[in-house]
C-alpha positions as a LaTeX table, in Angstrom:
\begin{tabular}{lrrr}
\hline
Residue & $x$ (\AA) & $y$ (\AA) & $z$ (\AA) \\
\hline
Met1 & 43.37 & $-11.20$ & 12.90 \\
Lys2 & 41.12 & $-8.89$ & 14.81 \\
Lys3 & 37.63 & $-8.52$ & 13.46 \\
Ser4 & 35.14 & $-5.81$ & 14.32 \\
Leu5 & 32.02 & $-4.51$ & 12.70 \\
Phe6 & 32.41 & $-1.17$ & 14.37 \\
Val7 & 35.91 & $-0.04$ & 13.40 \\
Cys8 & 35.05 & 0.60 & 9.78 \\
Ser9 & 32.49 & 2.32 & 7.64 \\
Leu10 & 31.37 & 1.99 & 4.10 \\
Ile11 & 30.87 & 4.25 & 1.06 \\
Leu12 & 27.64 & 3.95 & $-0.83$ \\
Ser13 & 28.35 & 5.13 & $-4.38$ \\
Leu14 & 25.19 & 6.50 & $-5.92$ \\
Ala15 & 25.52 & 7.73 & $-9.47$ \\
Met16 & 22.03 & 9.20 & $-9.34$ \\
Leu17 & 22.95 & 11.58 & $-6.54$ \\
Thr18 & 23.93 & 15.02 & $-7.83$ \\
Ala19 & 25.36 & 17.92 & $-5.91$ \\
Thr20 & 26.76 & 21.34 & $-6.71$ \\
Gly21 & 29.84 & 20.69 & $-4.59$ \\
Ala22 & 31.24 & 18.70 & $-1.72$ \\
Met23 & 30.20 & 21.25 & 0.90 \\
Ala24 & 26.61 & 21.38 & $-0.33$ \\
Ala25 & 26.39 & 17.62 & $-0.64$ \\
Ser26 & 27.73 & 16.96 & 2.84 \\
Ser27 & 24.90 & 18.99 & 4.37 \\
Gln28 & 22.16 & 16.78 & 2.92 \\
Lys29 & 20.15 & 14.80 & 5.44 \\
Leu30 & 19.87 & 11.22 & 4.22 \\
Ser31 & 18.03 & 8.16 & 5.46 \\
Leu32 & 18.74 & 4.45 & 5.14 \\
Asn33 & 16.17 & 1.72 & 4.70 \\
Ile34 & 17.66 & $-1.76$ & 5.08 \\
Asn35 & 15.44 & $-4.72$ & 4.23 \\
Gly36 & 12.38 & $-2.69$ & 5.12 \\
Ser37 & 13.64 & $-1.19$ & 8.39 \\
Met38 & 14.87 & 2.35 & 8.85 \\
Ala39 & 18.49 & 2.24 & 10.02 \\
Asn40 & 18.56 & 4.92 & 12.67 \\
Gly41 & 21.90 & 6.15 & 13.94 \\
Gln42 & 23.81 & 5.23 & 10.79 \\
Asn43 & 24.49 & 8.92 & 9.97 \\
Pro44 & 25.00 & 8.69 & 6.20 \\
Ile45 & 26.71 & 11.68 & 4.60 \\
Val46 & 27.62 & 12.75 & 1.07 \\
Met47 & 31.15 & 13.74 & 0.10 \\
Asp48 & 32.23 & 14.47 & $-3.48$ \\
Asn49 & 28.90 & 13.15 & $-4.75$ \\
Val50 & 29.36 & 9.81 & $-2.94$ \\
Thr51 & 27.12 & 8.72 & $-0.07$ \\
Leu52 & 28.97 & 7.33 & 2.94 \\
Val53 & 27.41 & 4.93 & 5.44 \\
Pro54 & 28.86 & 2.86 & 8.31 \\
Ile55 & 30.05 & $-0.65$ & 7.52 \\
Arg56 & 27.64 & $-2.08$ & 10.07 \\
Thr57 & 24.96 & $-1.13$ & 7.55 \\
Val58 & 26.10 & $-4.07$ & 5.43 \\
Ser59 & 25.99 & $-6.44$ & 8.39 \\
Leu60 & 22.32 & $-5.55$ & 8.87 \\
Ile61 & 21.46 & $-7.10$ & 5.51 \\
Pro62 & 20.43 & $-10.73$ & 6.00 \\
Asn63 & 22.83 & $-13.32$ & 4.58 \\
Leu64 & 25.79 & $-10.90$ & 4.44 \\
Lys65 & 28.66 & $-11.20$ & 6.93 \\
Val66 & 31.26 & $-8.44$ & 7.26 \\
Asp67 & 34.81 & $-8.98$ & 8.61 \\
Trp68 & 37.62 & $-6.47$ & 9.10 \\
Asp69 & 41.29 & $-7.48$ & 9.12 \\
Asn70 & 43.09 & $-4.64$ & 10.87 \\
Lys71 & 46.54 & $-5.94$ & 9.93 \\
Ser72 & 46.01 & $-6.01$ & 6.17 \\
Lys73 & 43.36 & $-3.23$ & 6.21 \\
Thr74 & 41.00 & $-5.49$ & 4.29 \\
Val75 & 37.22 & $-5.69$ & 4.40 \\
Thr76 & 35.69 & $-9.07$ & 3.53 \\
Val77 & 31.97 & $-9.46$ & 2.83 \\
Thr78 & 30.65 & $-13.02$ & 2.60 \\
Glu79 & 27.26 & $-14.11$ & 1.28 \\
Ser80 & 26.03 & $-16.97$ & 3.44 \\
Asp81 & 23.73 & $-18.47$ & 0.79 \\
Thr82 & 26.27 & $-18.79$ & $-2.01$ \\
Lys83 & 29.53 & $-18.36$ & $-0.04$ \\
Asn84 & 30.55 & $-15.67$ & $-2.55$ \\
Lys85 & 33.20 & $-13.34$ & $-1.15$ \\
Leu86 & 34.15 & $-9.76$ & $-1.83$ \\
Lys87 & 37.48 & $-8.35$ & $-0.61$ \\
Leu88 & 38.52 & $-4.70$ & $-0.64$ \\
Thr89 & 41.70 & $-3.17$ & 0.74 \\
Val90 & 42.26 & 0.38 & 1.97 \\
Gly91 & 44.11 & 2.47 & $-0.61$ \\
Ser92 & 43.66 & $-0.05$ & $-3.43$ \\
Asn93 & 41.48 & 0.53 & $-6.49$ \\
Ser94 & 41.27 & $-3.21$ & $-7.04$ \\
Ala95 & 38.91 & $-5.66$ & $-5.36$ \\
Tyr96 & 38.28 & $-9.38$ & $-5.61$ \\
Val97 & 34.90 & $-10.98$ & $-6.23$ \\
Asn98 & 35.81 & $-14.52$ & $-5.26$ \\
Asp99 & 39.05 & $-14.92$ & $-7.27$ \\
Lys100 & 38.22 & $-12.40$ & $-9.98$ \\
Lys101 & 40.05 & $-9.07$ & $-9.84$ \\
Val102 & 37.84 & $-6.06$ & $-10.57$ \\
Ser103 & 38.10 & $-2.28$ & $-10.41$ \\
Val104 & 36.38 & $-0.64$ & $-7.46$ \\
Gly105 & 35.99 & 2.82 & $-8.97$ \\
Val106 & 36.41 & 4.55 & $-5.59$ \\
Asn107 & 39.43 & 3.69 & $-3.46$ \\
Pro108 & 38.64 & 2.43 & 0.04 \\
Thr109 & 40.10 & 5.02 & 2.37 \\
Val110 & 40.53 & 5.97 & 6.02 \\
Lys111 & 38.88 & 9.09 & 7.39 \\
Glu112 & 38.91 & 10.09 & 11.07 \\
Gly113 & 39.94 & 6.60 & 12.11 \\
Ala114 & 37.25 & 4.82 & 10.11 \\
Val115 & 37.48 & 2.86 & 6.87 \\
Tyr116 & 35.19 & 3.68 & 3.96 \\
Val117 & 34.48 & 1.44 & 0.97 \\
Pro118 & 32.05 & 1.68 & $-2.02$ \\
Phe119 & 28.79 & 0.23 & $-0.78$ \\
Arg120 & 26.92 & 0.24 & $-4.08$ \\
Phe121 & 29.79 & $-1.81$ & $-5.46$ \\
Ile122 & 29.44 & $-4.28$ & $-2.57$ \\
Gly123 & 25.68 & $-4.50$ & $-2.99$ \\
Glu124 & 25.79 & $-5.13$ & $-6.71$ \\
Ala125 & 28.74 & $-7.55$ & $-6.47$ \\
Leu126 & 26.78 & $-9.67$ & $-3.99$ \\
Asn127 & 23.38 & $-9.28$ & $-5.69$ \\
Ala128 & 21.78 & $-6.95$ & $-3.16$ \\
Lys129 & 19.36 & $-4.32$ & $-4.42$ \\
Val130 & 20.56 & $-0.74$ & $-3.96$ \\
Leu131 & 18.13 & 2.06 & $-4.83$ \\
Trp132 & 17.85 & 5.80 & $-4.28$ \\
Asn133 & 14.55 & 7.58 & $-3.62$ \\
Ser134 & 15.01 & 11.27 & $-4.32$ \\
Asp135 & 11.63 & 12.32 & $-2.87$ \\
Thr136 & 12.50 & 11.09 & 0.62 \\
Lys137 & 16.31 & 11.22 & 0.23 \\
Thr138 & 16.43 & 7.59 & 1.22 \\
Val139 & 18.94 & 4.93 & 0.29 \\
Val140 & 17.09 & 1.61 & 0.00 \\
Ile141 & 19.06 & $-1.62$ & 0.38 \\
Tyr142 & 17.49 & $-5.05$ & 0.46 \\
Lys143 & 18.39 & $-8.63$ & $-0.27$ \\
Pro144 & 15.71 & $-11.35$ & $-0.32$ \\
Ser145 & 17.00 & $-14.87$ & 0.20 \\
Gln146 & 17.07 & $-17.20$ & $-2.79$ \\
Thr147 & 14.85 & $-19.58$ & $-0.84$ \\
Leu148 & 12.13 & $-16.95$ & $-0.50$ \\
Leu149 & 12.39 & $-15.98$ & $-4.16$ \\
Gln150 & 12.04 & $-19.60$ & $-5.22$ \\
Arg151 & 9.05 & $-20.07$ & $-2.93$ \\
Tyr152 & 7.39 & $-16.92$ & $-4.26$ \\
Ala153 & 7.78 & $-18.23$ & $-7.82$ \\
Ser154 & 6.09 & $-21.52$ & $-6.87$ \\
Asn155 & 2.92 & $-22.53$ & $-8.69$ \\
Lys156 & 1.51 & $-23.53$ & $-5.30$ \\
Leu157 & $-0.52$ & $-20.56$ & $-4.06$ \\
Glu158 & 0.11 & $-21.33$ & $-0.39$ \\
Glu159 & 3.89 & $-21.37$ & $-0.93$ \\
Ser160 & 3.87 & $-18.17$ & $-2.98$ \\
Arg161 & 1.74 & $-16.30$ & $-0.46$ \\
Asn162 & 3.87 & $-17.38$ & 2.50 \\
Ala163 & 6.94 & $-16.10$ & 0.68 \\
Ala164 & 5.22 & $-12.82$ & $-0.24$ \\
Ile165 & 4.52 & $-11.90$ & 3.39 \\
Gln166 & 8.10 & $-12.75$ & 4.40 \\
Leu167 & 9.86 & $-10.78$ & 1.66 \\
Pro168 & 11.45 & $-7.46$ & 2.74 \\
Arg169 & 8.51 & $-5.11$ & 3.29 \\
Ile170 & 9.55 & $-1.60$ & 2.36 \\
Ser171 & 7.76 & 1.64 & 3.13 \\
Leu172 & 9.27 & 5.05 & 2.38 \\
His173 & 6.46 & 6.92 & 4.12 \\
Glu174 & 6.23 & 7.68 & 7.83 \\
Lys175 & 4.08 & 5.00 & 9.42 \\
Leu176 & 0.75 & 5.86 & 11.02 \\
Ala177 & 0.53 & 5.43 & 14.77 \\
Ser178 & $-1.17$ & 2.25 & 15.97 \\
Thr179 & $-4.59$ & 2.76 & 17.50 \\
Glu180 & $-4.76$ & $-0.54$ & 19.38 \\
Glu181 & $-2.51$ & $-2.30$ & 21.87 \\
Gly182 & $-1.73$ & $-5.98$ & 22.25 \\
Gly183 & $-3.99$ & $-8.44$ & 20.48 \\
Asp184 & $-3.15$ & $-11.15$ & 18.01 \\
Gly185 & $-0.59$ & $-11.08$ & 15.22 \\
Gly186 & $-2.74$ & $-9.41$ & 12.60 \\
Thr187 & $-4.72$ & $-10.48$ & 9.54 \\
Tyr188 & $-3.62$ & $-10.84$ & 5.92 \\
Tyr189 & $-6.09$ & $-10.36$ & 3.07 \\
Phe190 & $-5.36$ & $-11.60$ & $-0.48$ \\
Pro191 & $-7.49$ & $-11.25$ & $-3.58$ \\
Asn192 & $-8.78$ & $-14.73$ & $-4.48$ \\
Lys193 & $-6.08$ & $-16.84$ & $-6.20$ \\
Gln194 & $-3.48$ & $-14.04$ & $-6.08$ \\
Ser195 & $-0.18$ & $-13.71$ & $-4.22$ \\
Asn196 & 1.40 & $-10.55$ & $-5.65$ \\
Asn197 & $-0.53$ & $-8.04$ & $-3.49$ \\
Phe198 & $-2.09$ & $-8.11$ & $-0.05$ \\
Ile199 & $-3.44$ & $-6.05$ & 2.84 \\
Tyr200 & $-2.11$ & $-6.51$ & 6.37 \\
Ala201 & $-4.30$ & $-5.27$ & 9.23 \\
Tyr202 & $-2.66$ & $-4.97$ & 12.64 \\
Arg203 & $-3.30$ & $-2.88$ & 15.75 \\
Gly204 & $-5.78$ & $-0.57$ & 14.05 \\
Ile205 & $-3.70$ & 0.06 & 10.92 \\
Ala206 & $-4.24$ & $-1.44$ & 7.44 \\
Gln207 & $-1.30$ & $-1.62$ & 5.05 \\
Tyr208 & $-1.40$ & $-2.43$ & 1.34 \\
Ala209 & 1.70 & $-3.94$ & $-0.30$ \\
Val210 & 2.59 & $-5.01$ & $-3.83$ \\
Val211 & 5.40 & $-7.47$ & $-4.59$ \\
Ile212 & 7.89 & $-5.88$ & $-7.01$ \\
Asp213 & 11.42 & $-7.10$ & $-7.76$ \\
Gly214 & 11.83 & $-9.28$ & $-4.70$ \\
Ala215 & 10.26 & $-6.97$ & $-2.10$ \\
Ala216 & 6.79 & $-6.12$ & $-0.84$ \\
Trp217 & 6.48 & $-2.35$ & $-1.42$ \\
Val218 & 3.94 & $-0.60$ & 0.79 \\
Lys219 & 1.79 & 1.64 & $-1.40$ \\
Trp220 & $-0.88$ & 2.72 & 1.08 \\
Glu221 & $-1.67$ & 2.80 & 4.78 \\
Gly222 & $-4.86$ & 3.74 & 6.60 \\
Gln223 & $-6.35$ & 3.83 & 10.07 \\
Ile224 & $-9.04$ & 1.16 & 10.46 \\
Ser225 & $-12.51$ & 2.46 & 11.33 \\
Thr226 & $-15.51$ & 0.67 & 12.84 \\
Ser227 & $-17.87$ & 3.66 & 12.68 \\
Lys228 & $-19.64$ & 5.40 & 9.80 \\
Pro229 & $-19.18$ & 7.29 & 7.59 \\
Asn230 & $-16.06$ & 5.46 & 6.50 \\
Lys231 & $-14.15$ & 4.44 & 3.40 \\
Ser232 & $-14.41$ & 0.85 & 2.24 \\
Val233 & $-11.27$ & $-1.13$ & 1.45 \\
Ile234 & $-12.92$ & $-4.55$ & 1.51 \\
Pro235 & $-16.74$ & $-4.16$ & 1.32 \\
Asn236 & $-18.41$ & $-5.00$ & 4.65 \\
Val237 & $-15.09$ & $-6.30$ & 6.02 \\
Leu238 & $-12.48$ & $-3.54$ & 6.27 \\
Gln239 & $-13.02$ & 0.23 & 6.36 \\
Val240 & $-10.76$ & 3.18 & 7.17 \\
Asn241 & $-11.20$ & 6.80 & 8.23 \\
Asn242 & $-9.58$ & 9.96 & 6.87 \\
Lys243 & $-6.16$ & 9.18 & 8.32 \\
Glu244 & $-4.42$ & 7.55 & 5.40 \\
Trp245 & $-1.65$ & 8.05 & 2.83 \\
Gly246 & $-1.04$ & 6.70 & $-0.67$ \\
Asp247 & $-3.58$ & 5.36 & $-3.16$ \\
Arg248 & $-6.22$ & 3.41 & $-1.26$ \\
Pro249 & $-6.93$ & $-0.02$ & $-2.78$ \\
Ile250 & $-10.40$ & $-1.48$ & $-3.05$ \\
Phe251 & $-10.53$ & $-5.27$ & $-2.94$ \\
Thr252 & $-13.62$ & $-6.64$ & $-4.68$ \\
Gly253 & $-14.83$ & $-10.14$ & $-5.47$ \\
Lys254 & $-13.75$ & $-13.08$ & $-3.33$ \\
Ile255 & $-11.13$ & $-12.29$ & $-0.68$ \\
Asp256 & $-9.07$ & $-14.81$ & 1.29 \\
Phe257 & $-8.12$ & $-13.99$ & 4.88 \\
Phe258 & $-5.55$ & $-15.41$ & 7.32 \\
Lys259 & $-5.70$ & $-14.33$ & 10.96 \\
Asp260 & $-2.63$ & $-15.06$ & 13.11 \\
Leu261 & $-3.83$ & $-16.24$ & 16.54 \\
Trp262 & $-0.32$ & $-16.55$ & 17.95 \\
Lys263 & $-1.46$ & $-16.73$ & 21.57 \\
Thr264 & $-3.21$ & $-20.05$ & 20.89 \\
Glu265 & $-0.69$ & $-21.06$ & 18.19 \\
Gln266 & $-3.35$ & $-21.18$ & 15.51 \\
Val267 & $-4.34$ & $-19.51$ & 12.27 \\
Lys268 & $-7.96$ & $-18.89$ & 11.36 \\
Phe269 & $-8.46$ & $-18.59$ & 7.60 \\
Gly270 & $-11.17$ & $-18.58$ & 4.98 \\
Thr271 & $-12.84$ & $-16.74$ & 2.13 \\
Phe272 & $-15.27$ & $-13.81$ & 1.96 \\
Asp273 & $-17.65$ & $-13.47$ & $-0.97$ \\
Glu274 & $-18.15$ & $-10.15$ & $-2.80$ \\
Asn275 & $-20.59$ & $-9.03$ & $-0.08$ \\
Gly276 & $-18.24$ & $-9.75$ & 2.81 \\
Lys277 & $-19.95$ & $-12.96$ & 3.88 \\
Ile278 & $-17.74$ & $-15.87$ & 4.94 \\
Ile279 & $-18.28$ & $-18.77$ & 2.52 \\
Tyr280 & $-15.43$ & $-20.93$ & 3.82 \\
Glu281 & $-13.60$ & $-21.03$ & 7.15 \\
Gly282 & $-10.93$ & $-23.25$ & 8.68 \\
Glu283 & $-8.11$ & $-23.37$ & 11.23 \\
Lys284 & $-4.61$ & $-24.78$ & 11.36 \\
Ala285 & $-1.98$ & $-25.17$ & 14.05 \\
Leu286 & 0.97 & $-22.78$ & 14.08 \\
Pro287 & 3.37 & $-24.05$ & 16.75 \\
Asn288 & 6.41 & $-22.10$ & 17.94 \\
Lys289 & 5.23 & $-18.86$ & 16.35 \\
Gly290 & 5.90 & $-20.13$ & 12.84 \\
Lys291 & 6.15 & $-17.71$ & 9.95 \\
Asp292 & 4.16 & $-19.75$ & 7.42 \\
Ile293 & 0.73 & $-18.57$ & 8.51 \\
Ile294 & $-0.86$ & $-18.96$ & 5.07 \\
Ala295 & $-2.90$ & $-22.16$ & 4.71 \\
Thr296 & $-4.34$ & $-23.95$ & 1.67 \\
Ile297 & $-7.93$ & $-23.04$ & 0.87 \\
Pro298 & $-9.48$ & $-26.16$ & $-0.71$ \\
Ala299 & $-11.40$ & $-24.32$ & $-3.44$ \\
Glu300 & $-8.16$ & $-22.74$ & $-4.69$ \\
Ala301 & $-6.15$ & $-25.95$ & $-4.58$ \\
Lys302 & $-8.31$ & $-27.64$ & $-7.22$ \\
\hline
\end{tabular}
C-alpha cells in the first residue's frame, strides 16, 4: 500500500457558496485559513458550486492524519484523539465513518491525475469546524483538541487562560506589519478574573481576541504607540496610533498581565489597577519554552 499526501486532493463542499455557473465559479479567488494560519499555495477552486482544495489541507489540521491507498483508490482520515476513521473511495457515493455506512453526497473523483473528495463532509464527520466567510472569500477550518477544550472549561482561571491562548487563533484580516524586531515572546493582558478575551502585544502590534466556539477570533489589531497623542487601550499601560483595524477594545478596571521572557525561561506577571499602577507582581520559571505561560495570581485564586 503506497501512501502519499501529495497524490490526492480534496473537495470542500460549501452549501453557502452560490454561483451563476461552473465557469463563473471557477474564476473566484478563494483563500484557506487552517487552524488560524493562511494556507498559501493550496489553490482552492470552485467547480459546480463546490469548492475544491488539496488533500494536504486536511493533513494540516492538528490531530487528523490522511492516508491514500493507490491500489483501492481509498482515502482514509484518522483522528488521533479518538481514533475515529473516515474512508472514502473514488467513484463511490458511500463512505464509512468507523463501521457506519453513510452517503457522501458528492462522489470522490479523479481530475487531472488528482483525487478529490468532499472536504466539508470530512470535517463534519470528524468534528472539525468548517466555515465560509463571504466578505473575504475565505474557507475557515479549525479543530481544537479535546484536551484544550476541557482545560478552557476548567473552573481554575489559570487553566482556562492557558487554554485560551493556545486555541486556534483566527484572523480574517491582513495582519499589520511588525514595528519591532527580536525581543521577548510578547505580553498577554486579561481583564481581571476573565479568560474569554485577551490582548496580545508583540513586536509593536497589539491584537485583541475573543474566544468563540473553540477558537480565539481576532477582532482588532493596532500598532502600539509610545508617543502622544495616542489612543488608549489599557489606560496608562497600552496605547496605539492611527494604524489599526476592527473595533478597538478598551480594558478598564484591574488588568492581569503575563510577559513571556523566553530568553531567561521566565514569565513576569501581575496586576494593574484602574490607573495602570502595578499592585501585584511575581515571576515563575518557564523551562524549555513551555506553552503554559499563565500563572496563578493569588488574589484571584481565593
